[in-house]
């Protein structure tokens, strides 16, 4: 599975949009981009995933560039409860033979401030 | 309901003890996972079960012994652990290993301290 690069930390003001970048320049055509977050002392929480189209759900939006070499997770209105480590992961999906390990990188520590 | 339940939440054990961590899910998922997470590090995969059979062992020492008694339960048996095994142990599950809808859901974890 391709590796990802994320900034180690970023701050965001409460109520503003948080834009979290992720670089995955070696991504393959059959690899999906997944985002998880981990609030301190809790288990990782699934946020969103996508292949090449932009995706939106009740938690966030995922914008994937046309060449798929990078993506941005957008938290539209950050709250204090969004303070967490955010992980961008690329993995293969499709068949059992090509099962993609969910392999976490270092992630981005996001701190939302009042 | 996307709940994975882990017990106990906290466990302190001596190096000669035998203990177990338990994990349960009622989402009908057929793939279950154990991850280990050291302080200030990302989670690392340990084991993967698919349809109650061990599919992947990431070269984990034999003092960790997984067991999947049925499709809803996953145990991690611990014996003769070392202090460096102290960590957060995370259980997770997904529909299966290969489908498009293979989102992995995590429990809250069990904090293990080996003394």
mmCIF file of C-alpha atoms in Angstrom:
data_model
loop_
_atom_site.group_PDB
_atom_site.id
_atom_site.type_symbol
_atom_site.label_atom_id
_atom_site.label_comp_id
_atom_site.label_asym_id
_atom_site.label_seq_id
_atom_site.Cartn_x
_atom_site.Cartn_y
_atom_site.Cartn_z
ATOM 1 C CA UNK A 1 0.000 0.000 0.000
ATOM 2 C CA UNK A 2 1.159 3.524 -0.764
ATOM 3 C CA UNK A 3 2.575 5.722 1.971
ATOM 4 C CA UNK A 4 1.089 9.028 3.055
ATOM 5 C CA UNK A 5 2.593 12.295 4.267
ATOM 6 C CA UNK A 6 0.745 14.580 6.650
ATOM 7 C CA UNK A 7 1.814 17.664 8.608
ATOM 8 C CA UNK A 8 2.567 16.672 12.207
ATOM 9 C CA UNK A 9 0.286 19.289 13.722
ATOM 10 C CA UNK A 10 -2.110 22.110 12.968
ATOM 11 C CA UNK A 11 -4.306 24.491 14.900
ATOM 12 C CA UNK A 12 -7.819 25.523 14.006
ATOM 13 C CA UNK A 13 -10.181 28.101 15.472
ATOM 14 C CA UNK A 14 -13.508 26.853 16.762
ATOM 15 C CA UNK A 15 -16.302 27.415 14.257
ATOM 16 C CA UNK A 16 -13.960 27.700 11.308
ATOM 17 C CA UNK A 17 -13.364 25.073 8.644
ATOM 18 C CA UNK A 18 -10.375 22.799 9.199
ATOM 19 C CA UNK A 19 -8.568 21.688 6.036
ATOM 20 C CA UNK A 20 -6.281 18.713 6.618
ATOM 21 C CA UNK A 21 -3.893 17.907 3.757
ATOM 22 C CA UNK A 22 -2.500 14.507 2.858
ATOM 23 C CA UNK A 23 0.044 13.627 0.203
ATOM 24 C CA UNK A 24 -0.038 10.170 -1.392
ATOM 25 C CA UNK A 25 1.981 10.638 -4.554
ATOM 26 C CA UNK A 26 2.601 6.891 -5.081
ATOM 27 C CA UNK A 27 -1.053 5.863 -4.847
ATOM 28 C CA UNK A 28 -2.168 3.110 -7.212
ATOM 29 C CA UNK A 29 -5.378 2.995 -9.221
ATOM 30 C CA UNK A 30 -7.009 0.458 -6.919
ATOM 31 C CA UNK A 31 -6.117 2.164 -3.651
ATOM 32 C CA UNK A 32 -8.688 4.057 -1.652
ATOM 33 C CA UNK A 33 -8.027 7.040 0.607
ATOM 34 C CA UNK A 34 -9.329 6.539 4.143
ATOM 35 C CA UNK A 35 -9.482 8.999 7.009
ATOM 36 C CA UNK A 36 -9.697 8.054 10.675
ATOM 37 C CA UNK A 37 -9.303 10.133 13.787
ATOM 38 C CA UNK A 38 -8.344 9.226 17.315
ATOM 39 C CA UNK A 39 -9.414 11.337 20.230
ATOM 40 C CA UNK A 40 -7.098 11.022 23.198
ATOM 41 C CA UNK A 41 -7.378 7.638 24.961
ATOM 42 C CA UNK A 42 -10.106 6.380 22.634
ATOM 43 C CA UNK A 43 -10.157 3.963 19.713
ATOM 44 C CA UNK A 44 -9.773 5.255 16.145
ATOM 45 C CA UNK A 45 -13.001 6.507 14.601
ATOM 46 C CA UNK A 46 -13.798 6.107 10.918
ATOM 47 C CA UNK A 47 -14.516 9.421 9.178
ATOM 48 C CA UNK A 48 -14.742 8.962 5.415
ATOM 49 C CA UNK A 49 -13.163 7.255 2.432
ATOM 50 C CA UNK A 50 -13.014 7.716 -1.335
ATOM 51 C CA UNK A 51 -11.432 6.478 -4.550
ATOM 52 C CA UNK A 52 -11.394 9.400 -6.977
ATOM 53 C CA UNK A 53 -14.611 11.344 -6.572
ATOM 54 C CA UNK A 54 -15.126 13.864 -3.824
ATOM 55 C CA UNK A 55 -17.138 12.485 -0.930
ATOM 56 C CA UNK A 56 -19.229 14.067 1.813
ATOM 57 C CA UNK A 57 -20.946 12.673 4.868
ATOM 58 C CA UNK A 58 -22.287 14.049 8.121
ATOM 59 C CA UNK A 59 -18.811 14.362 9.593
ATOM 60 C CA UNK A 60 -16.631 15.726 6.820
ATOM 61 C CA UNK A 61 -15.850 16.190 3.145
ATOM 62 C CA UNK A 62 -13.033 14.515 1.253
ATOM 63 C CA UNK A 63 -11.533 16.283 -1.739
ATOM 64 C CA UNK A 64 -9.224 14.159 -3.914
ATOM 65 C CA UNK A 65 -7.158 15.849 -6.630
ATOM 66 C CA UNK A 66 -7.672 14.754 -10.210
ATOM 67 C CA UNK A 67 -4.291 13.008 -10.333
ATOM 68 C CA UNK A 68 -5.109 11.390 -6.940
ATOM 69 C CA UNK A 69 -1.692 12.284 -5.563
ATOM 70 C CA UNK A 70 -3.128 14.290 -2.692
ATOM 71 C CA UNK A 71 -6.333 14.840 -0.788
ATOM 72 C CA UNK A 72 -7.852 17.187 1.766
ATOM 73 C CA UNK A 73 -10.179 16.341 4.609
ATOM 74 C CA UNK A 74 -12.482 19.227 5.445
ATOM 75 C CA UNK A 75 -14.219 19.572 8.795
ATOM 76 C CA UNK A 76 -16.726 22.298 7.922
ATOM 77 C CA UNK A 77 -17.255 23.829 11.374
ATOM 78 C CA UNK A 78 -14.618 22.667 13.814
ATOM 79 C CA UNK A 79 -15.595 22.226 17.456
ATOM 80 C CA UNK A 80 -13.457 21.605 20.517
ATOM 81 C CA UNK A 81 -14.499 17.936 20.337
ATOM 82 C CA UNK A 82 -12.735 17.656 16.980
ATOM 83 C CA UNK A 83 -9.347 17.917 18.723
ATOM 84 C CA UNK A 84 -7.712 14.609 17.806
ATOM 85 C CA UNK A 85 -5.017 12.898 15.759
ATOM 86 C CA UNK A 86 -6.214 12.543 12.156
ATOM 87 C CA UNK A 87 -4.859 9.675 10.078
ATOM 88 C CA UNK A 88 -4.844 9.567 6.288
ATOM 89 C CA UNK A 89 -4.440 6.001 5.000
ATOM 90 C CA UNK A 90 -4.359 4.514 1.521
ATOM 91 C CA UNK A 91 -5.295 0.884 1.082
ATOM 92 C CA UNK A 92 -6.372 -1.627 -1.509
ATOM 93 C CA UNK A 93 -9.902 -2.945 -1.571
ATOM 94 C CA UNK A 94 -11.383 -5.502 -3.840
ATOM 95 C CA UNK A 95 -10.649 -9.133 -3.201
ATOM 96 C CA UNK A 96 -9.473 -11.213 -0.297
ATOM 97 C CA UNK A 97 -6.287 -11.946 -2.215
ATOM 98 C CA UNK A 98 -5.428 -8.276 -2.363
ATOM 99 C CA UNK A 99 -6.628 -7.315 1.069
ATOM 100 C CA UNK A 100 -5.246 -3.979 2.063
ATOM 101 C CA UNK A 101 -3.877 -3.655 5.548
ATOM 102 C CA UNK A 102 -5.150 -0.591 7.388
ATOM 103 C CA UNK A 103 -1.695 0.780 8.128
ATOM 104 C CA UNK A 104 -1.548 3.952 10.177
ATOM 105 C CA UNK A 105 1.087 6.629 9.661
ATOM 106 C CA UNK A 106 2.030 9.291 12.169
ATOM 107 C CA UNK A 107 -1.069 11.412 11.488
ATOM 108 C CA UNK A 108 -1.781 15.098 12.145
ATOM 109 C CA UNK A 109 -2.468 16.344 15.651
ATOM 110 C CA UNK A 110 -5.281 18.854 15.257
ATOM 111 C CA UNK A 111 -5.982 21.228 18.119
ATOM 112 C CA UNK A 112 -9.173 23.273 17.945
ATOM 113 C CA UNK A 113 -8.986 26.400 20.072
ATOM 114 C CA UNK A 114 -11.805 28.604 21.359
ATOM 115 C CA UNK B 1 -24.994 0.277 15.383
ATOM 116 C CA UNK B 2 -21.262 0.233 14.749
ATOM 117 C CA UNK B 3 -20.176 -0.847 18.198
ATOM 118 C CA UNK B 4 -17.192 -2.991 19.088
ATOM 119 C CA UNK B 5 -17.053 -3.693 22.821
ATOM 120 C CA UNK B 6 -13.814 -4.463 24.619
ATOM 121 C CA UNK B 7 -13.282 -5.698 28.175
ATOM 122 C CA UNK B 8 -11.651 -4.964 30.482
ATOM 123 C CA UNK B 9 -10.943 -1.275 29.889
ATOM 124 C CA UNK B 10 -7.908 -1.434 32.160
ATOM 125 C CA UNK B 11 -5.777 -4.413 33.155
ATOM 126 C CA UNK B 12 -2.695 -4.613 35.344
ATOM 127 C CA UNK B 13 -0.869 -7.926 35.318
ATOM 128 C CA UNK B 14 2.370 -9.367 36.548
ATOM 129 C CA UNK B 15 4.908 -10.930 34.240
ATOM 130 C CA UNK B 16 3.971 -14.440 35.404
ATOM 131 C CA UNK B 17 0.217 -13.975 35.124
ATOM 132 C CA UNK B 18 -2.165 -15.323 32.517
ATOM 133 C CA UNK B 19 -4.955 -13.002 31.491
ATOM 134 C CA UNK B 20 -7.255 -12.417 28.521
ATOM 135 C CA UNK B 21 -8.651 -9.459 26.660
ATOM 136 C CA UNK B 22 -12.118 -9.846 25.174
ATOM 137 C CA UNK B 23 -13.829 -8.251 22.201
ATOM 138 C CA UNK B 24 -17.399 -8.553 20.971
ATOM 139 C CA UNK B 25 -19.353 -7.215 18.001
ATOM 140 C CA UNK B 26 -22.935 -7.812 16.884
ATOM 141 C CA UNK B 27 -22.778 -6.243 13.447
ATOM 142 C CA UNK B 28 -22.539 -9.568 11.628
ATOM 143 C CA UNK B 29 -18.947 -8.797 10.665
ATOM 144 C CA UNK B 30 -16.813 -11.750 9.617
ATOM 145 C CA UNK B 31 -13.394 -10.116 9.911
ATOM 146 C CA UNK B 32 -11.905 -9.155 13.267
ATOM 147 C CA UNK B 33 -8.581 -7.601 14.160
ATOM 148 C CA UNK B 34 -6.210 -6.936 17.034
ATOM 149 C CA UNK B 35 -4.038 -3.816 16.974
ATOM 150 C CA UNK B 36 -1.458 -2.668 19.510
ATOM 151 C CA UNK B 37 -0.764 0.997 20.218
ATOM 152 C CA UNK B 38 2.133 2.296 22.264
ATOM 153 C CA UNK B 39 2.011 5.766 23.778
ATOM 154 C CA UNK B 40 2.252 8.565 21.189
ATOM 155 C CA UNK B 41 2.535 6.041 18.341
ATOM 156 C CA UNK B 42 0.004 4.958 15.702
ATOM 157 C CA UNK B 43 -1.794 1.610 16.021
ATOM 158 C CA UNK B 44 0.022 -1.426 14.634
ATOM 159 C CA UNK B 45 -1.699 -4.520 13.286
ATOM 160 C CA UNK B 46 -1.146 -7.761 15.227
ATOM 161 C CA UNK B 47 -3.679 -10.353 14.002
ATOM 162 C CA UNK B 48 -6.507 -10.679 11.505
ATOM 163 C CA UNK B 49 -9.280 -13.273 11.634
ATOM 164 C CA UNK B 50 -11.529 -13.972 8.681
ATOM 165 C CA UNK B 51 -14.539 -16.259 9.141
ATOM 166 C CA UNK B 52 -13.162 -17.385 12.510
ATOM 167 C CA UNK B 53 -9.857 -18.472 11.002
ATOM 168 C CA UNK B 54 -6.539 -16.739 11.591
ATOM 169 C CA UNK B 55 -5.586 -15.062 8.317
ATOM 170 C CA UNK B 56 -2.708 -12.832 9.295
ATOM 171 C CA UNK B 57 -0.176 -12.904 12.113
ATOM 172 C CA UNK B 58 2.195 -9.952 11.903
ATOM 173 C CA UNK B 59 5.071 -11.897 13.472
ATOM 174 C CA UNK B 60 3.659 -11.374 16.946
ATOM 175 C CA UNK B 61 5.498 -13.155 19.828
ATOM 176 C CA UNK B 62 3.834 -16.341 21.039
ATOM 177 C CA UNK B 63 3.162 -14.839 24.463
ATOM 178 C CA UNK B 64 0.173 -13.261 22.668
ATOM 179 C CA UNK B 65 -2.341 -15.915 21.619
ATOM 180 C CA UNK B 66 -5.490 -14.918 19.745
ATOM 181 C CA UNK B 67 -8.677 -16.930 19.684
ATOM 182 C CA UNK B 68 -11.928 -16.504 17.770
ATOM 183 C CA UNK B 69 -14.507 -18.814 19.388
ATOM 184 C CA UNK B 70 -17.332 -17.596 17.139
ATOM 185 C CA UNK B 71 -18.118 -14.887 14.629
ATOM 186 C CA UNK B 72 -18.975 -12.331 17.317
ATOM 187 C CA UNK B 73 -16.125 -12.870 19.758
ATOM 188 C CA UNK B 74 -12.400 -12.347 19.652
ATOM 189 C CA UNK B 75 -10.034 -12.990 22.551
ATOM 190 C CA UNK B 76 -6.388 -12.209 23.113
ATOM 191 C CA UNK B 77 -4.742 -14.495 25.657
ATOM 192 C CA UNK B 78 -1.732 -13.056 27.442
ATOM 193 C CA UNK B 79 0.987 -15.052 29.178
ATOM 194 C CA UNK B 80 4.482 -14.240 30.403
ATOM 195 C CA UNK B 81 4.342 -10.678 29.128
ATOM 196 C CA UNK B 82 7.111 -8.130 29.510
ATOM 197 C CA UNK B 83 6.804 -4.543 30.771
ATOM 198 C CA UNK B 84 7.404 -3.318 27.213
ATOM 199 C CA UNK B 85 4.139 -5.011 26.214
ATOM 200 C CA UNK B 86 2.273 -2.349 28.157
ATOM 201 C CA UNK B 87 0.075 -0.580 25.607
ATOM 202 C CA UNK B 88 -3.456 0.088 24.401
ATOM 203 C CA UNK B 89 -4.852 -3.018 22.692
ATOM 204 C CA UNK B 90 -7.488 -2.270 20.112
ATOM 205 C CA UNK B 91 -10.008 -4.674 18.670
ATOM 206 C CA UNK B 92 -11.703 -3.932 15.364
ATOM 207 C CA UNK B 93 -14.097 -5.566 12.936
ATOM 208 C CA UNK B 94 -15.274 -5.209 9.361
ATOM 209 C CA UNK B 95 -17.820 -6.829 7.078
ATOM 210 C CA UNK B 96 -15.137 -9.039 5.600
ATOM 211 C CA UNK B 97 -11.647 -8.655 4.158
ATOM 212 C CA UNK B 98 -12.345 -8.021 0.538
ATOM 213 C CA UNK B 99 -15.544 -6.150 -0.180
ATOM 214 C CA UNK B 100 -15.894 -2.554 -1.224
ATOM 215 C CA UNK B 101 -17.712 -1.793 2.019
ATOM 216 C CA UNK B 102 -14.781 -2.903 4.097
ATOM 217 C CA UNK B 103 -14.751 -0.117 6.640
ATOM 218 C CA UNK B 104 -12.986 -1.167 9.813
ATOM 219 C CA UNK B 105 -14.624 -0.170 13.096
ATOM 220 C CA UNK B 106 -12.631 0.003 16.308
ATOM 221 C CA UNK B 107 -13.450 -0.538 19.940
ATOM 222 C CA UNK B 108 -12.333 1.828 22.696
ATOM 223 C CA UNK B 109 -9.409 -0.393 23.587
ATOM 224 C CA UNK B 110 -8.030 -2.139 26.652
ATOM 225 C CA UNK B 111 -5.213 -0.423 28.507
ATOM 226 C CA UNK B 112 -2.697 -3.043 29.597
ATOM 227 C CA UNK B 113 0.042 -2.436 32.168
ATOM 228 C CA UNK B 114 2.569 -5.191 32.813
ATOM 229 C CA UNK B 115 4.420 -4.892 36.120
#
